[in-house]
XYZ file of N, CA and C in Angstrom:
837
model
N 21.349 26.510 71.781
C 20.046 27.087 72.075
C 20.161 28.593 72.000
N 19.429 29.246 71.080
C 19.529 30.688 70.869
C 18.629 31.483 71.786
N 17.770 30.770 72.455
C 16.862 31.479 73.352
C 17.558 31.772 74.668
N 17.440 33.010 75.142
C 18.045 33.400 76.425
C 16.958 33.892 77.335
N 17.161 33.603 78.554
C 16.172 34.037 79.536
C 16.325 35.531 79.782
N 15.254 36.203 80.213
C 15.325 37.646 80.501
C 16.378 37.979 81.547
N 16.540 37.106 82.529
C 17.516 37.396 83.589
C 18.934 37.387 83.045
N 19.190 36.460 82.092
C 20.539 36.392 81.505
C 20.834 37.627 80.691
N 19.865 38.074 79.888
C 20.060 39.289 79.091
C 20.295 40.509 79.969
N 19.586 40.561 81.068
C 19.745 41.700 81.986
C 21.139 41.716 82.591
N 21.650 40.552 82.949
C 22.996 40.474 83.539
C 24.050 40.900 82.535
N 23.869 40.465 81.275
C 24.835 40.850 80.241
C 24.841 42.357 80.027
N 23.637 42.930 80.023
C 23.548 44.380 79.842
C 24.245 45.129 80.985
N 24.047 44.606 82.192
C 24.695 45.247 83.349
C 26.219 45.168 83.242
N 26.707 43.992 82.798
C 28.159 43.831 82.649
C 28.712 44.782 81.597
N 27.958 44.893 80.491
C 28.405 45.804 79.428
C 28.440 47.249 79.920
N 27.398 47.602 80.687
C 27.355 48.968 81.220
C 28.520 49.228 82.174
N 28.790 48.221 83.027
C 29.907 48.377 83.978
C 31.236 48.505 83.246
N 31.423 47.661 82.219
C 32.660 47.725 81.441
C 32.803 49.076 80.755
N 31.673 49.578 80.264
C 31.694 50.874 79.592
C 32.066 51.983 80.565
N 31.512 51.915 81.778
C 31.820 52.936 82.786
C 33.292 52.880 83.185
N 33.820 51.648 83.344
C 35.229 51.495 83.706
C 36.125 52.051 82.616
N 35.761 51.752 81.364
C 36.557 52.238 80.235
C 36.539 53.755 80.162
N 35.356 54.357 80.321
C 35.242 55.812 80.278
C 36.025 56.459 81.424
N 35.963 55.824 82.608
C 36.702 56.358 83.756
C 38.206 56.287 83.519
N 38.666 55.175 82.937
C 40.093 55.022 82.646
C 40.551 56.050 81.628
N 39.710 56.262 80.609
C 40.051 57.245 79.580
C 40.121 58.642 80.188
N 39.171 58.930 81.070
C 39.150 60.246 81.715
C 40.399 60.466 82.558
N 40.782 59.445 83.349
C 41.985 59.553 84.168
C 43.235 59.720 83.313
N 43.296 58.952 82.226
C 44.452 59.059 81.334
C 44.532 60.443 80.711
N 43.377 60.965 80.318
C 43.351 62.300 79.720
C 43.807 63.360 80.717
N 43.372 63.221 81.961
C 43.782 64.176 82.986
C 45.286 64.112 83.223
N 45.832 62.905 83.272
C 47.269 62.754 83.478
C 48.054 63.335 82.308
N 47.541 63.114 81.100
C 48.212 63.660 79.914
C 48.196 65.182 79.942
N 47.027 65.746 80.325
C 46.934 67.205 80.402
C 47.894 67.765 81.453
N 48.004 67.057 82.597
C 48.942 67.489 83.633
C 50.377 67.453 83.126
N 50.709 66.383 82.416
C 52.060 66.263 81.879
C 52.348 67.346 80.850
N 51.347 67.647 80.030
C 51.527 68.699 79.033
C 51.715 70.063 79.693
N 50.914 70.319 80.743
C 51.076 71.582 81.461
C 52.452 71.662 82.114
N 52.878 70.534 82.688
C 54.196 70.496 83.315
C 55.307 70.730 82.293
N 55.135 70.131 81.114
C 56.106 70.302 80.031
C 56.185 71.767 79.610
N 55.016 72.399 79.449
C 54.992 73.812 79.070
C 55.659 74.681 80.136
N 55.402 74.355 81.403
C 55.985 75.129 82.498
C 57.508 75.000 82.506
N 58.006 73.774 82.316
C 59.450 73.557 82.294
C 60.104 74.267 81.116
N 59.428 74.249 79.969
C 59.968 74.940 78.797
C 60.038 76.442 79.033
N 59.009 77.001 79.688
C 59.020 78.430 79.993
C 60.158 78.773 80.949
N 60.329 77.928 81.966
C 61.412 78.171 82.922
C 62.780 78.092 82.247
N 62.925 77.119 81.358
C 64.202 76.971 80.663
C 64.498 78.190 79.795
N 63.480 78.689 79.104
C 63.671 79.872 78.272
C 64.019 81.091 79.124
N 63.340 81.220 80.277
C 63.642 82.335 81.168
C 65.073 82.244 81.685
N 65.516 81.023 82.039
C 66.874 80.830 82.523
C 67.896 81.151 81.444
N 67.596 80.747 80.213
C 68.503 81.039 79.105
C 68.600 82.537 78.862
N 67.454 83.238 78.914
C 67.477 84.692 78.732
C 68.249 85.371 79.857
N 68.065 84.862 81.089
C 68.785 85.425 82.231
C 70.290 85.218 82.078
N 70.690 84.023 81.655
C 72.118 83.731 81.478
C 72.724 84.600 80.386
N 71.984 84.779 79.292
C 72.478 85.629 78.210
C 72.646 87.071 78.680
N 71.664 87.553 79.445
C 71.738 88.918 79.955
C 72.917 89.078 80.914
N 73.116 88.066 81.767
C 74.221 88.115 82.718
C 75.563 88.136 81.999
N 75.703 87.328 80.966
C 76.943 87.303 80.199
C 77.193 88.639 79.511
N 76.116 89.271 79.024
C 76.263 90.584 78.393
C 76.787 91.611 79.395
N 76.225 91.569 80.618
C 76.651 92.523 81.645
C 78.104 92.283 82.033
N 78.456 91.001 82.226
C 79.826 90.671 82.624
C 80.831 91.030 81.536
N 80.451 90.800 80.292
C 81.371 91.105 79.195
C 81.629 92.601 79.080
N 80.669 93.406 79.529
C 80.835 94.859 79.456
C 81.592 95.418 80.653
N 81.542 94.722 81.811
C 82.108 95.284 83.034
C 83.376 94.592 83.510
N 83.718 93.438 82.966
C 84.868 92.680 83.436
C 86.059 92.855 82.507
N 87.200 93.191 83.108
C 88.445 93.291 82.348
C 89.444 92.327 82.965
N 89.952 91.415 82.185
C 90.903 90.434 82.691
C 92.231 91.113 83.005
N 92.913 90.580 84.013
C 94.189 91.143 84.442
C 95.236 90.047 84.485
N 96.365 90.317 83.861
C 97.485 89.384 83.866
C 98.688 90.098 84.479
N 99.141 89.615 85.659
C 100.273 90.234 86.342
C 101.480 89.305 86.266
N 102.543 89.791 85.677
C 103.801 89.048 85.651
C 104.668 89.557 86.800
N 104.987 88.662 87.728
C 105.737 89.046 88.921
C 107.204 88.668 88.749
N 108.060 89.674 88.859
C 109.507 89.461 88.832
C 110.058 89.946 90.168
N 109.959 89.137 91.210
C 110.259 89.602 92.573
C 111.696 90.084 92.735
N 111.813 91.314 93.121
C 113.129 91.910 93.393
C 113.122 92.603 94.748
N 112.094 93.412 94.993
C 111.982 94.139 96.253
C 110.873 93.508 97.100
N 111.236 93.037 98.286
C 110.300 92.347 99.172
C 110.004 93.229 100.380
N 108.714 93.439 100.650
C 108.289 94.318 101.745
C 107.627 93.461 102.829
N 108.342 93.140 103.909
C 107.754 92.320 104.981
C 107.008 93.179 105.995
N 105.935 92.621 106.561
C 105.242 93.344 107.623
C 105.834 92.943 108.980
N 105.271 93.457 110.061
C 105.843 93.246 111.394
C 105.859 91.778 111.794
N 104.772 91.076 111.526
C 104.697 89.677 111.944
C 105.699 88.787 111.221
N 106.158 89.200 110.060
C 107.202 88.428 109.376
C 108.464 88.378 110.232
N 108.803 89.510 110.868
C 109.992 89.553 111.721
C 109.743 88.841 113.049
N 108.530 88.956 113.574
C 108.226 88.345 114.866
C 108.118 86.829 114.744
N 107.501 86.355 113.666
C 107.222 84.923 113.519
C 108.249 84.168 112.689
N 108.845 84.832 111.703
C 109.669 84.114 110.723
C 111.024 84.790 110.502
N 111.702 85.145 111.584
C 112.976 85.845 111.441
C 114.009 84.988 110.706
N 114.025 83.700 110.962
C 115.002 82.834 110.287
C 114.748 82.793 108.784
N 113.490 82.868 108.384
C 113.186 82.923 106.950
C 113.618 84.261 106.356
N 113.450 85.335 107.129
C 113.938 86.644 106.686
C 115.453 86.587 106.470
N 116.155 85.926 107.386
C 117.604 85.784 107.252
C 117.965 84.972 106.010
N 117.146 83.963 105.687
C 117.391 83.171 104.473
C 117.254 84.028 103.221
N 116.274 84.918 103.225
C 116.108 85.831 102.086
C 117.307 86.764 101.979
N 117.780 87.250 103.128
C 118.927 88.166 103.124
C 120.170 87.492 102.548
N 120.331 86.209 102.818
C 121.492 85.482 102.303
C 121.434 85.329 100.784
N 120.229 85.458 100.211
C 120.082 85.336 98.758
C 120.388 86.638 98.031
N 120.784 87.676 98.774
C 121.160 88.955 98.159
C 122.336 88.736 97.199
N 122.350 89.361 96.020
C 121.496 90.465 95.553
C 120.257 90.035 94.775
N 119.910 88.753 94.856
C 118.717 88.310 94.135
C 117.469 89.021 94.648
N 117.388 89.184 95.974
C 116.246 89.871 96.583
C 116.745 90.987 97.485
N 115.955 92.052 97.567
C 116.270 93.177 98.443
C 115.112 93.359 99.418
N 115.397 93.259 100.712
C 114.377 93.463 101.735
C 114.183 94.957 101.965
N 112.952 95.416 101.821
C 112.617 96.826 102.007
C 111.685 96.919 103.216
N 112.226 97.372 104.342
C 111.477 97.365 105.602
C 110.805 98.721 105.820
N 109.480 98.755 105.917
C 108.794 100.028 106.182
C 109.176 100.593 107.552
N 109.276 101.913 107.638
C 109.587 102.570 108.910
C 108.572 102.183 109.978
N 107.308 102.074 109.591
C 106.264 101.749 110.563
C 106.492 100.371 111.170
N 107.078 99.455 110.421
C 107.385 98.124 110.951
C 108.459 98.224 112.034
N 109.483 99.035 111.785
C 110.545 99.208 112.782
C 109.991 99.863 114.042
N 109.115 100.850 113.868
C 108.501 101.496 115.031
C 107.668 100.503 115.836
N 106.960 99.624 115.147
C 106.177 98.602 115.847
C 107.084 97.644 116.606
N 108.175 97.241 115.984
C 109.115 96.335 116.648
C 109.736 96.999 117.876
N 110.035 98.293 117.769
C 110.575 99.023 118.918
C 109.581 98.994 120.078
N 108.310 99.213 119.773
C 107.295 99.186 120.820
C 107.115 97.802 121.409
N 107.080 96.789 120.551
C 106.907 95.420 121.032
C 108.086 94.971 121.888
N 109.281 95.425 121.543
C 110.472 95.027 122.295
C 110.446 95.558 123.721
N 109.680 96.626 123.954
C 109.591 97.202 125.297
C 108.577 96.475 126.169
N 107.799 95.596 125.576
C 106.842 94.823 126.349
C 105.433 95.351 126.232
N 104.497 94.591 126.781
C 103.076 94.929 126.724
C 102.550 95.136 128.132
N 101.841 96.230 128.336
C 101.262 96.511 129.645
C 99.786 96.136 129.654
N 99.349 95.265 130.554
C 97.935 94.882 130.589
C 97.078 95.998 131.154
N 95.864 96.103 130.634
C 94.894 97.067 131.155
C 93.518 96.470 131.006
N 92.608 96.803 131.931
C 91.254 96.262 131.888
C 90.296 97.396 131.594
N 89.444 97.211 130.576
C 88.507 98.267 130.226
C 87.240 98.157 131.059
N 86.241 99.003 130.757
C 85.038 99.074 131.576
C 84.255 97.775 131.589
N 84.324 97.010 130.519
C 83.557 95.765 130.451
C 84.320 94.597 131.046
N 85.516 94.855 131.561
C 86.273 93.793 132.198
C 87.076 92.949 131.245
N 87.105 93.321 129.958
C 87.874 92.555 128.979
C 89.312 93.032 128.997
N 90.239 92.107 129.024
C 91.655 92.482 129.054
C 92.063 93.022 127.701
N 92.631 94.223 127.702
C 93.149 94.809 126.472
C 94.660 94.839 126.565
N 95.312 95.106 125.463
C 96.771 95.152 125.449
C 97.224 96.474 124.873
N 98.149 97.101 125.548
C 98.709 98.352 125.046
C 100.216 98.218 124.967
N 100.731 98.539 123.834
C 102.169 98.495 123.666
C 102.786 99.757 124.256
N 104.010 99.621 124.706
C 104.669 100.757 125.338
C 104.823 101.923 124.381
N 104.891 101.619 123.083
C 105.062 102.690 122.108
C 103.741 103.303 121.685
N 102.664 102.881 122.312
C 101.367 103.451 121.986
C 100.618 102.701 120.914
N 101.092 101.524 120.517
C 100.411 100.733 119.496
C 99.339 99.905 120.175
N 98.107 100.035 119.750
C 97.002 99.328 120.385
C 96.796 97.972 119.749
N 96.681 96.957 120.579
C 96.442 95.599 120.096
C 95.121 95.134 120.666
N 94.118 94.895 119.814
C 92.809 94.490 120.274
C 92.812 93.026 120.679
N 92.096 92.654 121.756
C 92.054 91.253 122.167
C 91.252 90.430 121.182
N 91.835 89.344 120.714
C 91.171 88.434 119.791
C 91.415 87.018 120.253
N 90.568 86.052 119.840
C 90.783 84.669 120.249
C 92.151 84.181 119.802
N 92.795 83.423 120.652
C 94.117 82.912 120.324
C 94.036 81.927 119.183
N 94.911 82.038 118.169
C 94.897 81.105 117.062
C 95.373 79.735 117.496
N 95.034 78.736 116.708
C 95.379 77.369 117.065
C 96.849 77.071 116.825
N 97.501 77.842 115.963
C 98.901 77.585 115.660
C 99.786 78.116 116.771
N 101.090 77.872 116.645
C 102.039 78.303 117.663
C 102.642 79.654 117.338
N 102.027 80.415 116.442
C 102.551 81.729 116.097
C 102.577 82.625 117.320
N 103.533 83.543 117.354
C 103.649 84.457 118.485
C 103.386 85.879 118.034
N 102.524 86.055 117.050
C 102.194 87.373 116.533
C 101.475 88.192 117.590
N 101.234 89.460 117.260
C 100.640 90.372 118.232
C 99.126 90.258 118.289
N 98.511 89.382 117.486
C 97.054 89.321 117.425
C 96.504 88.231 118.345
N 96.908 88.214 119.623
C 96.420 87.223 120.562
C 95.958 87.910 121.833
N 95.180 87.187 122.660
C 94.767 87.727 123.953
C 96.003 87.966 124.822
N 95.853 88.898 125.743
C 97.005 89.215 126.587
C 97.388 88.003 127.421
N 98.668 87.707 127.384
C 99.233 86.604 128.146
C 100.662 87.020 128.486
N 101.022 87.103 129.757
C 102.378 87.559 130.115
C 103.476 86.761 129.427
N 103.311 85.436 129.362
C 104.336 84.624 128.707
C 104.388 84.906 127.213
N 103.215 85.092 126.637
C 103.166 85.436 125.214
C 103.824 86.788 124.969
N 103.561 87.751 125.860
C 104.154 89.083 125.724
C 105.678 89.007 125.784
N 106.187 88.148 126.646
C 107.640 87.985 126.747
C 108.219 87.420 125.456
N 107.518 86.454 124.862
C 107.989 85.870 123.604
C 107.999 86.910 122.491
N 106.928 87.709 122.434
C 106.851 88.752 121.411
C 107.973 89.766 121.604
N 108.201 90.169 122.857
C 109.247 91.153 123.142
C 110.621 90.610 122.756
N 110.898 89.362 123.098
C 112.196 88.772 122.779
C 112.381 88.636 121.271
N 111.328 88.188 120.566
C 111.414 88.056 119.108
C 111.625 89.416 118.450
N 110.994 90.450 118.999
C 111.145 91.799 118.442
C 112.565 92.316 118.647
N 113.148 92.030 119.816
C 114.532 92.442 120.070
C 115.488 91.771 119.086
N 115.268 90.481 118.837
C 116.122 89.770 117.886
C 115.973 90.351 116.480
N 114.744 90.707 116.123
C 114.510 91.293 114.802
C 115.211 92.639 114.669
N 115.135 93.466 115.711
C 115.800 94.770 115.675
C 117.316 94.610 115.600
N 117.834 93.626 116.311
C 119.277 93.362 116.253
C 119.696 92.996 114.832
N 118.884 92.181 114.176
C 119.183 91.800 112.791
C 119.136 93.014 111.868
N 118.132 93.868 112.051
C 117.982 95.045 111.192
C 119.173 95.988 111.337
N 119.713 96.105 112.552
C 120.803 97.052 112.816
C 122.178 96.516 112.420
N 122.234 95.327 111.847
C 123.524 94.739 111.482
C 124.084 95.272 110.163
N 123.415 96.228 109.555
C 123.872 96.854 108.306
C 124.038 95.832 107.182
N 123.112 94.896 107.104
C 123.181 93.892 106.046
C 122.848 94.550 104.708
N 123.635 94.297 103.664
C 123.373 94.947 102.366
C 122.034 94.555 101.749
N 121.458 93.463 102.215
C 120.182 93.016 101.652
C 118.994 93.736 102.267
N 119.246 94.622 103.230
C 118.139 95.245 103.951
C 118.246 96.762 103.893
N 117.145 97.390 103.480
C 117.038 98.842 103.465
C 115.712 99.233 104.111
N 115.648 100.463 104.613
C 114.415 100.971 105.215
C 113.719 101.919 104.243
N 112.388 101.967 104.340
C 111.609 102.774 103.405
C 110.534 103.550 104.157
N 110.365 104.811 103.805
C 109.277 105.608 104.363
C 108.006 105.335 103.568
N 106.892 105.825 104.078
C 105.627 105.613 103.371
C 105.620 106.296 102.009
N 106.465 107.309 101.834
C 106.541 108.012 100.555
C 107.470 107.322 99.568
N 108.133 106.252 100.017
C 109.012 105.513 99.120
C 110.464 105.929 99.188
N 110.815 106.803 100.135
C 112.213 107.212 100.287
C 113.002 106.083 100.943
N 114.155 105.762 100.371
C 114.973 104.648 100.847
C 116.075 105.171 101.762
N 116.208 104.540 102.938
C 117.181 104.961 103.940
C 118.019 103.773 104.385
N 119.173 104.065 104.974
C 120.003 103.014 105.544
C 119.457 102.625 106.916
N 119.612 101.363 107.310
C 119.083 100.917 108.610
C 119.624 101.705 109.791
N 120.844 102.234 109.683
C 121.437 102.964 110.814
C 120.713 104.265 111.103
N 120.054 104.826 110.113
C 119.350 106.093 110.315
C 117.859 105.912 110.515
N 117.290 104.874 109.922
C 115.830 104.757 109.940
C 115.294 104.317 111.295
N 116.119 103.712 112.143
C 115.608 103.238 113.425
C 115.257 104.379 114.368
N 115.744 105.575 114.078
C 115.475 106.702 114.967
C 114.487 107.692 114.364
N 113.935 107.344 113.220
C 113.016 108.255 112.553
C 111.575 107.904 112.869
N 110.748 108.914 112.940
C 109.313 108.713 113.072
C 108.689 108.920 111.705
N 107.889 107.961 111.270
C 107.250 108.077 109.964
C 105.982 108.909 110.114
N 106.164 110.220 110.175
C 105.049 111.127 110.433
C 104.246 111.315 109.156
N 102.935 111.297 109.281
C 102.082 111.489 108.116
C 100.638 111.558 108.534
N 99.750 111.218 107.626
C 98.332 111.253 107.926
C 97.984 110.190 108.965
N 96.842 110.388 109.599
C 96.386 109.434 110.600
C 95.832 108.193 109.903
N 96.726 107.289 109.563
C 96.341 106.050 108.901
C 96.706 104.873 109.790
N 96.076 103.745 109.531
C 96.440 102.543 110.266
C 97.816 102.080 109.815
N 98.463 101.283 110.656
C 99.788 100.784 110.299
C 99.735 99.909 109.047
N 98.660 99.139 108.899
C 98.510 98.320 107.688
C 98.470 99.193 106.442
N 97.728 100.300 106.521
C 97.642 101.202 105.367
C 98.997 101.844 105.066
N 99.772 102.123 106.111
C 101.104 102.700 105.896
C 102.037 101.685 105.232
N 101.940 100.433 105.658
C 102.765 99.387 105.040
C 102.387 99.225 103.571
N 101.084 99.225 103.299
C 100.618 99.104 101.914
C 101.087 100.293 101.079
N 100.975 101.497 101.634
C 101.404 102.694 100.910
C 102.902 102.646 100.619
N 103.676 102.146 101.576
C 105.119 102.012 101.373
C 105.419 101.113 100.183
N 104.751 99.959 100.136
C 104.991 99.013 99.044
C 104.563 99.598 97.700
N 103.427 100.277 97.676
C 102.938 100.847 96.421
C 103.872 101.936 95.899
N 104.464 102.707 96.811
C 105.368 103.777 96.388
C 106.726 103.256 95.933
N 106.975 101.973 96.137
C 108.213 101.369 95.639
C 108.075 100.895 94.195
N 106.856 100.875 93.691
C 106.630 100.419 92.317
C 107.054 101.524 91.357
N 108.218 101.335 90.754
C 108.757 102.367 89.864
C 109.108 101.826 88.490
N 109.466 100.570 88.420
C 109.879 99.994 87.139
C 108.798 99.085 86.565
N 107.551 99.444 86.825
C 106.441 98.623 86.356
C 106.030 99.037 84.946
N 105.620 98.060 84.165
C 105.084 98.339 82.831
C 103.648 97.849 82.775
N 102.849 98.520 81.980
C 101.445 98.141 81.847
C 100.983 98.418 80.426
N 100.270 97.463 79.865
C 99.689 97.645 78.544
C 98.373 96.883 78.478
N 97.552 97.258 77.521
C 96.251 96.629 77.369
C 96.133 96.042 75.974
N 95.826 94.751 75.927
C 95.622 94.064 74.655
C 94.188 93.553 74.627
N 93.379 94.216 73.834
C 91.965 93.862 73.821
C 91.339 94.225 75.154
N 90.763 93.240 75.823
C 90.141 93.467 77.121
C 91.028 92.999 78.268
N 92.283 92.693 77.992
C 93.184 92.163 79.016
C 94.275 93.179 79.334
N 94.459 93.454 80.635
C 95.545 94.317 81.093
C 96.744 93.455 81.459
N 97.910 93.828 80.957
C 99.146 93.111 81.253
C 100.051 94.030 82.076
N 100.420 93.557 83.270
C 101.218 94.360 84.194
C 102.428 93.552 84.653
N 103.559 94.225 84.814
C 104.729 93.599 85.435
C 105.003 94.297 86.758
N 105.372 93.516 87.753
C 105.665 94.053 89.080
C 106.953 93.425 89.601
N 107.805 94.248 90.239
C 109.015 93.720 90.873
C 108.976 93.902 92.387
N 107.830 94.366 92.911
C 107.636 94.543 94.350
C 106.617 93.521 94.837
N 106.952 92.828 95.933
C 106.046 91.834 96.515
C 105.882 92.135 97.998
N 104.648 92.229 98.439
C 104.352 92.425 99.857
C 104.277 91.065 100.542
N 104.972 90.922 101.666
C 104.975 89.671 102.424
C 104.184 89.867 103.711
N 103.080 89.159 103.844
C 102.246 89.295 105.035
C 101.328 88.091 105.172
N 101.009 87.754 106.423
C 100.023 86.710 106.694
C 98.681 87.313 107.072
N 98.596 88.640 107.056
C 97.362 89.328 107.425
C 96.382 89.300 106.254
N 95.219 88.700 106.464
C 94.254 88.528 105.376
C 93.746 89.863 104.845
N 93.395 90.779 105.744
C 92.866 92.068 105.297
C 93.895 92.841 104.480
N 95.141 92.782 104.908
C 96.194 93.482 104.177
C 96.412 92.850 102.805
N 96.287 91.536 102.720
C 96.434 90.866 101.419
C 95.321 91.290 100.467
N 94.103 91.395 100.992
C 92.978 91.822 100.153
C 93.205 93.239 99.638
N 93.663 94.132 100.510
C 93.936 95.511 100.097
C 95.017 95.553 99.023
N 96.043 94.721 99.188
C 97.135 94.700 98.210
C 96.632 94.234 96.846
N 95.860 93.166 96.834
C 95.350 92.639 95.568
C 94.429 93.635 94.877
N 93.664 94.385 95.657
C 92.771 95.380 95.056
C 93.553 96.526 94.425
N 94.833 96.653 94.790
C 95.700 97.681 94.203
C 96.699 97.087 93.209
N 96.417 95.876 92.741
C 97.278 95.195 91.760
C 98.701 95.016 92.279
N 98.827 94.810 93.582
C 100.138 94.601 94.193
C 100.309 93.123 94.531
N 101.322 92.453 93.990
C 101.551 91.044 94.330
C 101.784 90.884 95.830
N 101.189 89.868 96.411
C 101.311 89.643 97.846
C 101.338 88.143 98.108
N 102.210 87.734 99.028
C 102.314 86.324 99.398
C 102.569 86.221 100.893
N 102.166 85.095 101.461
C 102.588 84.798 102.822
C 104.058 84.402 102.776
N 104.808 84.771 103.802
C 106.248 84.529 103.784
C 106.603 83.049 103.603
N 105.956 82.103 104.317
C 106.290 80.690 104.086
C 106.054 80.254 102.642
N 104.995 80.756 102.018
C 104.721 80.409 100.621
C 105.810 80.947 99.701
N 106.263 82.166 99.976
C 107.316 82.743 99.141
C 108.618 81.958 99.299
N 108.926 81.552 100.524
C 110.146 80.775 100.766
C 110.109 79.468 99.973
N 108.954 78.810 99.972
C 108.811 77.570 99.198
C 108.995 77.842 97.715
N 108.335 78.899 97.225
C 108.415 79.224 95.799
C 109.850 79.541 95.395
N 110.557 80.294 96.243
C 111.923 80.708 95.916
C 112.944 79.609 96.165
N 112.535 78.536 96.852
C 113.454 77.440 97.132
C 114.594 77.843 98.045
N 114.268 78.649 99.069
C 115.313 79.156 99.959
C 115.550 78.275 101.177
N 114.884 77.158 101.247
C 115.217 76.191 102.294
C 114.361 76.291 103.520
N 114.838 76.969 104.553
C 114.192 76.932 105.866
C 112.816 77.565 105.829
N 111.853 76.863 106.431
C 110.504 77.401 106.604
C 110.056 77.031 108.007
N 109.749 78.005 108.821
C 109.295 77.660 110.160
C 109.149 78.869 111.040
N 108.546 78.641 112.200
C 108.346 79.708 113.162
C 109.614 79.901 113.970
N 109.790 81.125 114.488
C 110.973 81.411 115.303
C 110.927 80.609 116.595
């Protein structure tokens, strides 16, 4: 039957209109999503190009300002700081037994510090009530939190028992230094080499510098047989002087001056000298 009632035709028209509206709405939503994706794509591409330009510029700057450094270390002269004698005297003795492979060069300032530490530490309280430590030789030790290790270095809060350990370790170190061992020589900050029998009574008089700076200056003035050349953008240096210290700030200063530096336990391991440990 081809005849349709008016109500049926009206319903069909409504359905067609609804379908058309749904289709148009879907197309509109899809178009909006596509436009968003395209905008996002353009934004990501712009960011990537900016990042690439930034990286290229950074590489250009670094290539102009950075010079590679190659240091060949041939350890011959070893410069220990004060804590090496206080904490690792047995390791120092192991190095001395390896003579003439290594020569211990002890800064005068280290001996002066050991002399002061051997006399003991006098407690004093400042205005804020914080316990400070003063060495008998006039060396000031600032109060710092006690380290977790069993080291007996001078960088701890005042403790009478700790002070006794430091004093005893310093006395043992001074006794070792005065034994006239051929592996041990004393050095002034200017690099003058002295025998242990004379250097224990000398004052290393000079500019008002910290003891760390004096130790560093001593080691730097021992560098005499160093060679340096430049191949392209790389500097090649040889060093026969090594600073031995566990002090982080002193290690940073040494490295900034192209001076090889190691912690004493690390050097003992590298050299295969056997004993490694605290006194």
